[in-house]
Coordinates of C-alpha atoms and ligand atoms in Angstrom, one line a residue:
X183 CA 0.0 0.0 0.0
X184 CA 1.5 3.4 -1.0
X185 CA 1.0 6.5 1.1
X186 CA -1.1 7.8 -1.5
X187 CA -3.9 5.0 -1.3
X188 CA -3.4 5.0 2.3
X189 CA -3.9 8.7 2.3
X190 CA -7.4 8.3 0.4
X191 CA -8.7 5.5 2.9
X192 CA -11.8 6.5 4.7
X193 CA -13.0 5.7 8.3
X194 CA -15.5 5.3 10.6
X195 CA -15.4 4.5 14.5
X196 CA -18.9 3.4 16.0
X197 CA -18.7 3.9 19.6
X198 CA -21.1 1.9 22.3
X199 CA -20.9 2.6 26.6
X200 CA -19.0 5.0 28.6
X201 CA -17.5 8.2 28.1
X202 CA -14.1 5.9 28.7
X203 CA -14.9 4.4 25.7
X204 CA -16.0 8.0 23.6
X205 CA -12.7 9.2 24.8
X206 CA -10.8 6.0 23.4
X207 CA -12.9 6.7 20.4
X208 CA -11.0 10.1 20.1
X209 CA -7.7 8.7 20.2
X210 CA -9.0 6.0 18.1
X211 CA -9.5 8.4 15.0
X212 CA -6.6 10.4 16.0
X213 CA -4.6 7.3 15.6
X214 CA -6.1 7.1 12.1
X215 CA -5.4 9.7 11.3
X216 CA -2.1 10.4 12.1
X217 CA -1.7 6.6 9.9
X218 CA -3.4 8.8 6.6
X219 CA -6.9 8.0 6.8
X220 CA -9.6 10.6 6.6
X221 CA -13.0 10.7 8.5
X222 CA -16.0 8.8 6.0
X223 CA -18.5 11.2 4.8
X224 CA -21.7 11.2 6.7
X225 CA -23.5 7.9 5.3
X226 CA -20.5 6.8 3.0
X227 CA -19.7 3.1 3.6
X228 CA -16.0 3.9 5.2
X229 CA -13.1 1.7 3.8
X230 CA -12.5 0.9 7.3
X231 CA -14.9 0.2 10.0
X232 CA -14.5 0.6 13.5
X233 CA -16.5 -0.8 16.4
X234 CA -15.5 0.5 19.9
X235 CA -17.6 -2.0 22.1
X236 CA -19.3 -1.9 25.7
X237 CA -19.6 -5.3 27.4
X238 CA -22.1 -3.8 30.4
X239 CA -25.3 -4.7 28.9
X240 CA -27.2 -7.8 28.5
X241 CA -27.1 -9.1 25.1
X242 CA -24.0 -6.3 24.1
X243 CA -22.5 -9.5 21.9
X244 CA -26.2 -10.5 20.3
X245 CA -25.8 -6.6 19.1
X246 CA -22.5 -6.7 18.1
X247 CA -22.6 -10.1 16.4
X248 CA -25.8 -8.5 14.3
X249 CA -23.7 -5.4 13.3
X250 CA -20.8 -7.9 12.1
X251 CA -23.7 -10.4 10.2
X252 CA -25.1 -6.8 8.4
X253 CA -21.2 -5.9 7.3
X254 CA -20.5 -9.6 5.6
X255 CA -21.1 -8.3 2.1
X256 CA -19.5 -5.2 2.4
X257 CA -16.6 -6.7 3.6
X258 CA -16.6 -9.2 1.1
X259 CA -16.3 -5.7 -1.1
X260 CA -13.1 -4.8 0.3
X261 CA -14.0 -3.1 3.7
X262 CA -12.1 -4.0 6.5
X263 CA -13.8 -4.4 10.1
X264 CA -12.2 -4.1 13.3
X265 CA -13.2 -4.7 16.8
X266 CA -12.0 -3.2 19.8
X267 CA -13.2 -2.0 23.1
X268 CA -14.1 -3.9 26.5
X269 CA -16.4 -6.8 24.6
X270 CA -13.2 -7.9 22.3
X271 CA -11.5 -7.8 25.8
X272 CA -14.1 -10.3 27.0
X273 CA -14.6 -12.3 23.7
X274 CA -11.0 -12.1 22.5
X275 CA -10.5 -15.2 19.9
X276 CA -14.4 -15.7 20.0
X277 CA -15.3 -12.9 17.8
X278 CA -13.3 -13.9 14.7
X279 CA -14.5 -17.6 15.2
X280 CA -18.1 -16.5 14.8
X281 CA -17.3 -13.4 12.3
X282 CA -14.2 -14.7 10.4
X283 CA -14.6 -11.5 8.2
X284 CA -13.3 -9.2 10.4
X285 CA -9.9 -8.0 10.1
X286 CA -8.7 -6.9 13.3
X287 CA -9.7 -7.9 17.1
X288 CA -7.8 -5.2 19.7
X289 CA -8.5 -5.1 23.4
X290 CA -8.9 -2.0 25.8
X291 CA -5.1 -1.6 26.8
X292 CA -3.8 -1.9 23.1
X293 CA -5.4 0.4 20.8
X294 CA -2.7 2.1 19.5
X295 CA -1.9 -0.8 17.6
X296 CA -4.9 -0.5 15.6
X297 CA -3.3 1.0 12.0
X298 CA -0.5 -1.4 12.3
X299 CA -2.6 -4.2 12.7
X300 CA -5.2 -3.1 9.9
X301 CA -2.4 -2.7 7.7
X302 CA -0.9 -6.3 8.5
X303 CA -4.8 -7.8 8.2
X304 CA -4.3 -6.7 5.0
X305 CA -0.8 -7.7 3.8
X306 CA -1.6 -11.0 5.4
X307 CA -4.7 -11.3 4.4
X308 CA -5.3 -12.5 7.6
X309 CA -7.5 -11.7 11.1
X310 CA -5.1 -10.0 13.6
X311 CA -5.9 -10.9 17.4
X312 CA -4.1 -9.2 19.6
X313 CA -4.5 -8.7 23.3
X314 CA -2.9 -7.6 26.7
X315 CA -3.6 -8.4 29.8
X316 CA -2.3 -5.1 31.4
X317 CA -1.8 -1.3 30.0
X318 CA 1.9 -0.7 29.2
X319 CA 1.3 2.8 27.6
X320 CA -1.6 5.1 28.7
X321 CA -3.6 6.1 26.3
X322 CA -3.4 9.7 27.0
X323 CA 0.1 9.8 25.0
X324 CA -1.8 8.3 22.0
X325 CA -2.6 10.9 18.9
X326 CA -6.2 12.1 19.9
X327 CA -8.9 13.7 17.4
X328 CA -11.2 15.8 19.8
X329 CA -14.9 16.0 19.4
X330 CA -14.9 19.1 20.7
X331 CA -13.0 22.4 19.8
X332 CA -15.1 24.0 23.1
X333 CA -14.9 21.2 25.6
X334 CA -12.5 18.0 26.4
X335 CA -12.1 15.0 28.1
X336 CA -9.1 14.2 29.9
X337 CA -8.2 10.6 31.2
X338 CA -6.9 11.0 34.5
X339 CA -6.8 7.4 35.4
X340 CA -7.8 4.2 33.9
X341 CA -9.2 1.3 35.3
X342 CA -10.6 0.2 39.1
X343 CA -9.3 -1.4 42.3
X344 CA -12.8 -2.0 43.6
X345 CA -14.7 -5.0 42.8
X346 CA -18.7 -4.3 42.7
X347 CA -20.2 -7.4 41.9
X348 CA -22.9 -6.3 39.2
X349 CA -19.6 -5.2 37.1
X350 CA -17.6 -6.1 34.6
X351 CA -15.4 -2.7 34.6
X352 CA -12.2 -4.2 36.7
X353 CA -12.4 -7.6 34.4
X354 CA -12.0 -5.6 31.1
X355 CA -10.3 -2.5 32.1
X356 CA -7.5 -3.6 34.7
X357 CA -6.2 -2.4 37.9
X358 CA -6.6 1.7 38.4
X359 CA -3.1 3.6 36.6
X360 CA -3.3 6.9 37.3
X361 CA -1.1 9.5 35.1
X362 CA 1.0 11.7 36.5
X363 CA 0.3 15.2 37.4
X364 CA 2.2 17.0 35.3
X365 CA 1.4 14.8 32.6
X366 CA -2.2 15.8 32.9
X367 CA -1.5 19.4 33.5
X368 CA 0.2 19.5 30.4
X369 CA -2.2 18.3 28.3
X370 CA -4.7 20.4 29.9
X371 CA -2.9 23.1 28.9
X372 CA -2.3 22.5 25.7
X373 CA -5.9 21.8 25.1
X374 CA -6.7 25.7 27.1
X375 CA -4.0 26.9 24.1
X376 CA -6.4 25.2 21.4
X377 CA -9.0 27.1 22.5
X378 CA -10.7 24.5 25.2
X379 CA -12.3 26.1 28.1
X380 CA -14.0 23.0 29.7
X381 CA -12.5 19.7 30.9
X382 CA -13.9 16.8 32.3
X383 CA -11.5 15.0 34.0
X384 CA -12.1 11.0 33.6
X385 CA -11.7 8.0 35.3
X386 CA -13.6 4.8 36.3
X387 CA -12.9 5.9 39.8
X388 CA -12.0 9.4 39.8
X389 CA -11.5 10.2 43.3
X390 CA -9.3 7.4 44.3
X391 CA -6.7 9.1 41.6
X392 CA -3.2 8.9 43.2
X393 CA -3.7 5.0 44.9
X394 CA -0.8 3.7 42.5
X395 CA 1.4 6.7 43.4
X396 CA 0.5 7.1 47.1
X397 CA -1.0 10.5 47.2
X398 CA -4.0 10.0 49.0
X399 CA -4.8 13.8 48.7
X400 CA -3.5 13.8 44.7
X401 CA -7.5 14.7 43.4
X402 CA -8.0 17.7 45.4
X403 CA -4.7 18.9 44.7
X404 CA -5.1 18.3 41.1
X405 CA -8.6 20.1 41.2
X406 CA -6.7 23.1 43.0
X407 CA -3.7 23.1 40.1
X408 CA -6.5 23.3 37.4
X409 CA -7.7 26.3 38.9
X410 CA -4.4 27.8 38.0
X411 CA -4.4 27.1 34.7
X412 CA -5.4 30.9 32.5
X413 CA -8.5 30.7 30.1
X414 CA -9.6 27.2 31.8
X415 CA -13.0 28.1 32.8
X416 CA -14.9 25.0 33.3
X417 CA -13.4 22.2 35.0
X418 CA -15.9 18.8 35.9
X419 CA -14.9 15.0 36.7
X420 CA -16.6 12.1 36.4
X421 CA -17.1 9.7 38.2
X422 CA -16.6 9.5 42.4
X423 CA -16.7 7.0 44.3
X424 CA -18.7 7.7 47.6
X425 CA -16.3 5.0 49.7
X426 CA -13.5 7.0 48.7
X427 CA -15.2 10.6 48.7
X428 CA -13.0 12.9 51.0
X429 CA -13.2 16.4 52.4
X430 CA -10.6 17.9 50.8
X431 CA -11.9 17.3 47.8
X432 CA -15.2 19.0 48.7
X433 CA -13.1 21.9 49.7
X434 CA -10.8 21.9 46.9
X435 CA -14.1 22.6 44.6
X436 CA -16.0 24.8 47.0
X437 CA -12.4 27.1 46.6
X438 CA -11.5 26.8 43.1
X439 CA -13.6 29.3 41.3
X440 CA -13.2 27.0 37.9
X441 CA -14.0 23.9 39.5
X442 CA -17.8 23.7 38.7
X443 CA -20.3 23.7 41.7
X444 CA -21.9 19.8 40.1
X445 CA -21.3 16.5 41.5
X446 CA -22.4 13.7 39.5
X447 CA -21.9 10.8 42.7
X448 CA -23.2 7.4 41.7
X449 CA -25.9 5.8 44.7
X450 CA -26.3 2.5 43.6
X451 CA -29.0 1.6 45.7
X452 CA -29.9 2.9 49.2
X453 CA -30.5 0.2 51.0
X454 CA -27.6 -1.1 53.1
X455 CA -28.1 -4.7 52.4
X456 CA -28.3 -4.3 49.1
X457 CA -24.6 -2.5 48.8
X458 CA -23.2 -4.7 50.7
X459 CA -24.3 -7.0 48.6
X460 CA -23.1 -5.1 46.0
X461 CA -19.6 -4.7 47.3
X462 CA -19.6 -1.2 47.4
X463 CA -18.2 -0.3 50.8
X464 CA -20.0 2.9 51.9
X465 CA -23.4 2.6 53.5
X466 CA -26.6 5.4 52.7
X467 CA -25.5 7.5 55.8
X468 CA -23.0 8.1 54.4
X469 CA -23.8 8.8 51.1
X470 CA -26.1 11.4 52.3
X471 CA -23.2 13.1 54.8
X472 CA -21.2 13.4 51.6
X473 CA -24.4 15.5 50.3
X474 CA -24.8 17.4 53.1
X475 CA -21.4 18.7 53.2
X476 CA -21.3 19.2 49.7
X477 CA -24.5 21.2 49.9
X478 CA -23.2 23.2 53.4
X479 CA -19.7 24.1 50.9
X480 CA -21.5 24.9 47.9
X481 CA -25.1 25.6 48.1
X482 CA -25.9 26.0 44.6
X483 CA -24.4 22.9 43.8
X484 CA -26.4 20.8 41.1
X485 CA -26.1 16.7 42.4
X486 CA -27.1 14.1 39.8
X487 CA -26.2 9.9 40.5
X488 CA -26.8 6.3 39.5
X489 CA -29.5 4.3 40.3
X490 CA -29.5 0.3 40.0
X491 CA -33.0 -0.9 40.5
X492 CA -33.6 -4.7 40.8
X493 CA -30.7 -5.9 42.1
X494 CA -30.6 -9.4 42.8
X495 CA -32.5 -10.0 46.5
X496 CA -33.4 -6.4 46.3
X497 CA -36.8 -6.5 48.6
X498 CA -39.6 -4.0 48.7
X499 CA -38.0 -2.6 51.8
X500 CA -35.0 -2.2 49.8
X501 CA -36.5 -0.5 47.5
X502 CA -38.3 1.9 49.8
X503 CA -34.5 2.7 51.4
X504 CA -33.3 4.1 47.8
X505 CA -36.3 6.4 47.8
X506 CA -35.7 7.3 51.0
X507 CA -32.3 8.4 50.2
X508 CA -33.6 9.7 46.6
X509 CA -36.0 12.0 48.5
X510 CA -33.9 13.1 51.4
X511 CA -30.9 13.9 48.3
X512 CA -32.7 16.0 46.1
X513 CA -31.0 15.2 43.3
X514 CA -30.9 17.5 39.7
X515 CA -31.0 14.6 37.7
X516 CA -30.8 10.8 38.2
X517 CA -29.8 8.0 36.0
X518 CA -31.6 4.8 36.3
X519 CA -31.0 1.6 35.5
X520 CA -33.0 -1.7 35.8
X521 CA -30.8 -4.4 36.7
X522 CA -30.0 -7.1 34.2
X523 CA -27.7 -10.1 34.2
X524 CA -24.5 -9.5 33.3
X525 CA -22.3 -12.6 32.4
X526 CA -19.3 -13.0 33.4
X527 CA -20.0 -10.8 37.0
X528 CA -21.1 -12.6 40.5
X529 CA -24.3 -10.9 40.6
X530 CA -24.7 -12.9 37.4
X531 CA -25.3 -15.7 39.7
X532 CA -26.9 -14.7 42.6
X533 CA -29.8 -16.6 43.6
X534 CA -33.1 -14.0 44.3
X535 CA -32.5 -12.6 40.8
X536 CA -35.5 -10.2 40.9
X537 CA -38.5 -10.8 38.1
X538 CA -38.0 -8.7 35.4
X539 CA -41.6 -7.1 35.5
X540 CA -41.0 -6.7 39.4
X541 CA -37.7 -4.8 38.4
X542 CA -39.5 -2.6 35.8
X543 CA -42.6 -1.5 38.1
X544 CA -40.2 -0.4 41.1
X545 CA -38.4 1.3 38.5
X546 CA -41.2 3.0 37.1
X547 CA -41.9 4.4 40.5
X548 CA -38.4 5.5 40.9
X549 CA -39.0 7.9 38.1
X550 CA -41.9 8.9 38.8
X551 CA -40.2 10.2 42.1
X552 CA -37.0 11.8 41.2
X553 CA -39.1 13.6 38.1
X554 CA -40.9 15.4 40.0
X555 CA -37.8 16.3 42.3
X556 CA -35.8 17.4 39.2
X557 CA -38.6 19.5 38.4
X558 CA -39.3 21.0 41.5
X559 CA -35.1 21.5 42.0
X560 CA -35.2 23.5 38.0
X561 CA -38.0 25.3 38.9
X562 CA -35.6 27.3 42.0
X563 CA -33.7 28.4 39.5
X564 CA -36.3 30.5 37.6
X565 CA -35.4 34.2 37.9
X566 CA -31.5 33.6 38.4
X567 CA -29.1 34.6 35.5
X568 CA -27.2 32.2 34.5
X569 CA -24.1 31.5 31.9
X570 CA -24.5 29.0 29.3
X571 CA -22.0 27.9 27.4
X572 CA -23.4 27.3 23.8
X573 CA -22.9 23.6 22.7
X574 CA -23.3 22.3 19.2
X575 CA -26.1 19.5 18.5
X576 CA -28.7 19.5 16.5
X577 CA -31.9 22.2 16.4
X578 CA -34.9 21.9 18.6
X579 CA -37.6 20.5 15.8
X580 CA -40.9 20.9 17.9
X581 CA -40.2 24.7 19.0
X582 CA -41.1 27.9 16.7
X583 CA -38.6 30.3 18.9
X584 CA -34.8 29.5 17.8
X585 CA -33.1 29.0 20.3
X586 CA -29.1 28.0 21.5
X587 CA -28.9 25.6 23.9
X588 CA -25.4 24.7 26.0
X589 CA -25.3 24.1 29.8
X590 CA -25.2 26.2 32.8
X591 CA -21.7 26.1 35.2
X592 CA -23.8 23.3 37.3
X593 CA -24.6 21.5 34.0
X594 CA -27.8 22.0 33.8
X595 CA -29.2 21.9 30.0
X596 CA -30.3 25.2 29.3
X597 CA -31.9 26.6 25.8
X598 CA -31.6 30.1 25.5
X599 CA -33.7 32.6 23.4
X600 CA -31.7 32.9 19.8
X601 CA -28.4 35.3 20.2
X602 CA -25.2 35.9 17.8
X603 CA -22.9 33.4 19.7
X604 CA -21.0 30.0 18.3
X605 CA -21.1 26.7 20.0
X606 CA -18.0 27.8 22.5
X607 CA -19.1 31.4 23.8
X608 CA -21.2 32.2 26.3
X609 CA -24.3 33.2 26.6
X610 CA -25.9 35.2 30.1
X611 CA -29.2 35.0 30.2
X612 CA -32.1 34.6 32.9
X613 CA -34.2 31.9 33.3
X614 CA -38.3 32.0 32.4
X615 CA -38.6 28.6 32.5
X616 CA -38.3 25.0 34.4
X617 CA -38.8 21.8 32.4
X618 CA -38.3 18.5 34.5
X619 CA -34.8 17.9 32.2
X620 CA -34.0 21.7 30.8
X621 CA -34.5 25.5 31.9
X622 CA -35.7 28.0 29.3
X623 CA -33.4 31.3 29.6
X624 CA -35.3 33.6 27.1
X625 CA -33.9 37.4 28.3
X626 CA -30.1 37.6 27.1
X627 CA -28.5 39.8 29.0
X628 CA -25.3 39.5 27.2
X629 CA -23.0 37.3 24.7
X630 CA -19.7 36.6 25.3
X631 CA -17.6 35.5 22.2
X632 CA -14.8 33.3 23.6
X633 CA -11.6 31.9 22.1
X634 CA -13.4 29.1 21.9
X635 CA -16.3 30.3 19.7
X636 CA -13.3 31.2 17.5
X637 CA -11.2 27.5 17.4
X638 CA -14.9 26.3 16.9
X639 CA -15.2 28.4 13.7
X640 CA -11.7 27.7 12.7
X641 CA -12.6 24.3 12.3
X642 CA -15.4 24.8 10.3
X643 CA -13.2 26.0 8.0
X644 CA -15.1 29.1 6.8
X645 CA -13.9 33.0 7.4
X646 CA -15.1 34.6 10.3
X647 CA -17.3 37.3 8.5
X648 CA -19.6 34.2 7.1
X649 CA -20.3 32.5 10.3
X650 CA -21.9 34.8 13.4
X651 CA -25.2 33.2 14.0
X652 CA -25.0 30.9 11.0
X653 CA -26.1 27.8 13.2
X654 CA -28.8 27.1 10.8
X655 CA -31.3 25.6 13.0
X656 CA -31.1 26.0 16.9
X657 CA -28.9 24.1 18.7
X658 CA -30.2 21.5 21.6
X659 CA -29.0 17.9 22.0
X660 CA -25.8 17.0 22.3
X661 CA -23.3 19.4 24.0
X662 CA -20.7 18.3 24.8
X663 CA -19.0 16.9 26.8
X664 CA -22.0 15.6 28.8
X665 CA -20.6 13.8 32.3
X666 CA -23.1 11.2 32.3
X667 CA -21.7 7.8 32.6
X668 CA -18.8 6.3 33.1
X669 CA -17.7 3.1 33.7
X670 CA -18.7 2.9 37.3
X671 CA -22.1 4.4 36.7
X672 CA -23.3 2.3 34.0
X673 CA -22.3 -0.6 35.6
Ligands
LIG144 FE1 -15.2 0.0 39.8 FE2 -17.4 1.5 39.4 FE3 -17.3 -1.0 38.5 FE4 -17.5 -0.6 41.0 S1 -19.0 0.0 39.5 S2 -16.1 -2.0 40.1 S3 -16.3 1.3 41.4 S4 -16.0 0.7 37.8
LIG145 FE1 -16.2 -0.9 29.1 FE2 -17.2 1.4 29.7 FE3 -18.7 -0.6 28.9 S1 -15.5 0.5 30.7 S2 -17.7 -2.4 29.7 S3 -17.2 0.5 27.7 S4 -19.2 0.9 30.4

């Protein structure tokens, strides 16, 4: 293959699960990139074919296996396949015995030898399998394409020491590495001199960051050094783990003016017995001390969490405990989850397993209750001014008013009346409306355009006098980045 025809290779990465994964998927393309390929067309069948895979839910291979039967012909036609992420982990050998057309299998702590095994699949005109059982190089030091010109994840750590027994997280992703400090630091910098003004800082287990380099305090501290960092204005990190929650770290965000006032802190389940179960170490006092001081720190802090419903043995009385600690919590937003088998993890095995339409009517009532919290918790913040930081995604369909939409320093999804800003500024406005899952901000009170606005329009690639407002429809959806789930939480 000459670097010519390498150069005109097109690509496409599907990506299923956690915002580990999305961010893998970054480096992923970068990867690709750097080796000559360019980024398929929307709806163009890509020469190559990437699937980053999840392994959390039930039937993730049954869905995989259907993509792969639905690509035979077209890799018949030349296109090659490759499978990577925490279900190749699992599967390994098994997926090119039951999908012999794909090219490439690569596991979660090799992917930077993705190009060079695509381009020896095809030399060889043979499947490449290739695993390891432990992460030699962190994936941070990989080439990264970033979704974002605005907003940015940074891995922090990968990986988890803990060993919850609905997940398959530790299995597939290994023992918790954590980079170094500087490390991170440097990247985040580099990122703030793109033109990034919000990071997310990632890991499976964020808080426990510094375990493999005995710095118990490492998180806070590395909270506090972001705050030094010029034109860094949005700083988040997902996911905590309650067990490991500390003060400092509660300080260090109540005193670091960048550090966003939002804690998304996965539950689990409220009931004692049922987390112990669980093997998650902390108990639902205190889970709800961590609140409290959180709240005493920052009042105007937005709280969202996890929520496993179902578990195996999980009794009406267990149930009744996670409201309880739903109510008393308040949460902004809550992510729910009705437990299913997941092979492979002990709770896979359990005997109680809960019946499915047991599972979905305590679940049913579990939304019923933390929607009307989330809407009662949006509607306190009608009247206040807020800034939104405009995110790209796609235009609000049902609505005649245009409107930008983006999220508010506490992450709340906000859609504000139409303005002259660019995914990447920000937008002041003040709110006129709650919604159970979004606030309405219809009076600007002022646009701010921001470096980013500008790296955003540089990469659309048109001058600036063309762009302004030219967002075609209103923007809603999407933003990014959204610090929803990771790892821990969907698992
Ligand atoms: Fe680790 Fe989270 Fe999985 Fe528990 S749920 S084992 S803390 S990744
Ligand atoms: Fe892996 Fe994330 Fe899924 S760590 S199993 S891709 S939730």
């Amino acid at each position: 293959m000459t670097a010519t025809e390498e150069s005109t290779r097109t690509y496409e990465v599907r990506t299923y699960g956690c915002q580990m994964n999305v961010h893998d998927s970054e480096r992923l393309s970068g990867l690709l990139e750097d080796a000559g390929y360019v980024r398929a067309p929307e709806g163009a069948a890509p020469d190559v074919m990437v699937f980053n895979t999840c392994a959390v839910r039930e039937n993730a291979d049954n869905r995989l296996y259907g993509n792969l039967g639905h690509l035979r012909q077209a890799a018949r036609d030349g296109m090659q396949i490759a499978v990577g992420g925490c279900l190749a982990q699992k599967d390994q050998g098994e997926i090119v015995r039951r999908a012999p057309w794909v090219d490439v299998v690569f596991g979660t702590h090799n992917i930077g030898s993705l190009p060079v095994l695509l381009e020896r699949a095809r030399i060889e005109q043979e499947s490449q399998v290739e695993l390891e059982e432990s992460l030699t190089v962190f994936p941070s030091t990989l080439p990264t394409k970033r979704e974002s010109a605005y907003a940015a994840w940074v891995a922090i750590s990968v990986g988890c020491n803990n060993t919850c027994t609905f997940c398959i997280v530790p299995a597939l992703r290994g023992k918790e590495k954590d980079r170094r400090p500087g490390d991170i630091l440097g990247e985040i910098q580099a990122l703030v001199d793109q033109g990034v003004m919000e990071v997310t800082l990632l890991g499976q287990n964020v808080n426990t960051y510094g375990v493999e380099f005995g710095d118990r305090l490492a998180f806070g501290k590395l909270l506090r050094a972001c705050g030094d960092i010029d034109g860094l204005e949005r700083v988040r990190f997902t996911s905590p783990h309650p067990a490991a929650f500390t003060d400092d770290v509660i300080a260090a965000m109540a005193e670091t003016p960048n550090v966003m006032h939002q804690l998304h802190m996965p539950l689990q389940s409220g009931s004692d017995r049922i987390l112990k179960a669980m093997r998650r170490s902390y108990r639902a006092e205190k889970y709800l001390g961590i609140i409290s001081r959180v709240r005493a720190a920052m009042p105007d802090a937005a709280i969202s969490t996890d929520i496993i419903v179902g578990f195996p043995g999980e009794t009406e009385d267990d149930f009744q405990a996670t409201l309880d600690v739903v109510r008393e919590s308040r949460f902004a937003n809550a992510f729910t989850f009705q437990y299913s088998i997941r092979p492979g993890t002990p709770a896979a095995t359990m005997p109680d397993q809960v019946p499915k339409e047991v599972v979905r009517e305590r679940y049913d009532r579990l939304i019923e209750v933390q929607e009307e919290i989330a809407w009662a918790e949006n509607k306190t913040q009608t009247g206040r001014v807020v800034e939104v930081l405009i995110a790209e995604g796609e235009g609000r369909k049902d609505d005649a008013t245009r409107r930008l939409s983006g999220r508010a320093p506490d992450n709340r999804l906000v859609h504000v009346a139409w303005a002259d800003a660019r995914p990447g500024d920000v937008v002041t406005a003040e709110v006129t409306y709650a919604a159970p899952h979004h606030l309405v901000a219809d009076t600007v009170v002022g646009v701010r355009r921001t470096r980013s606005g500008d790296a955003w329009e540089a990469r659309q690639g048109r001058p600036a006098a063309a762009k302004g407002v030219d967002l075609g429809m209103p923007t809603i959806g999407r933003p990014a980045p959204l610090p929803v789930v990771s790892g821990c939480e969907v698992s």
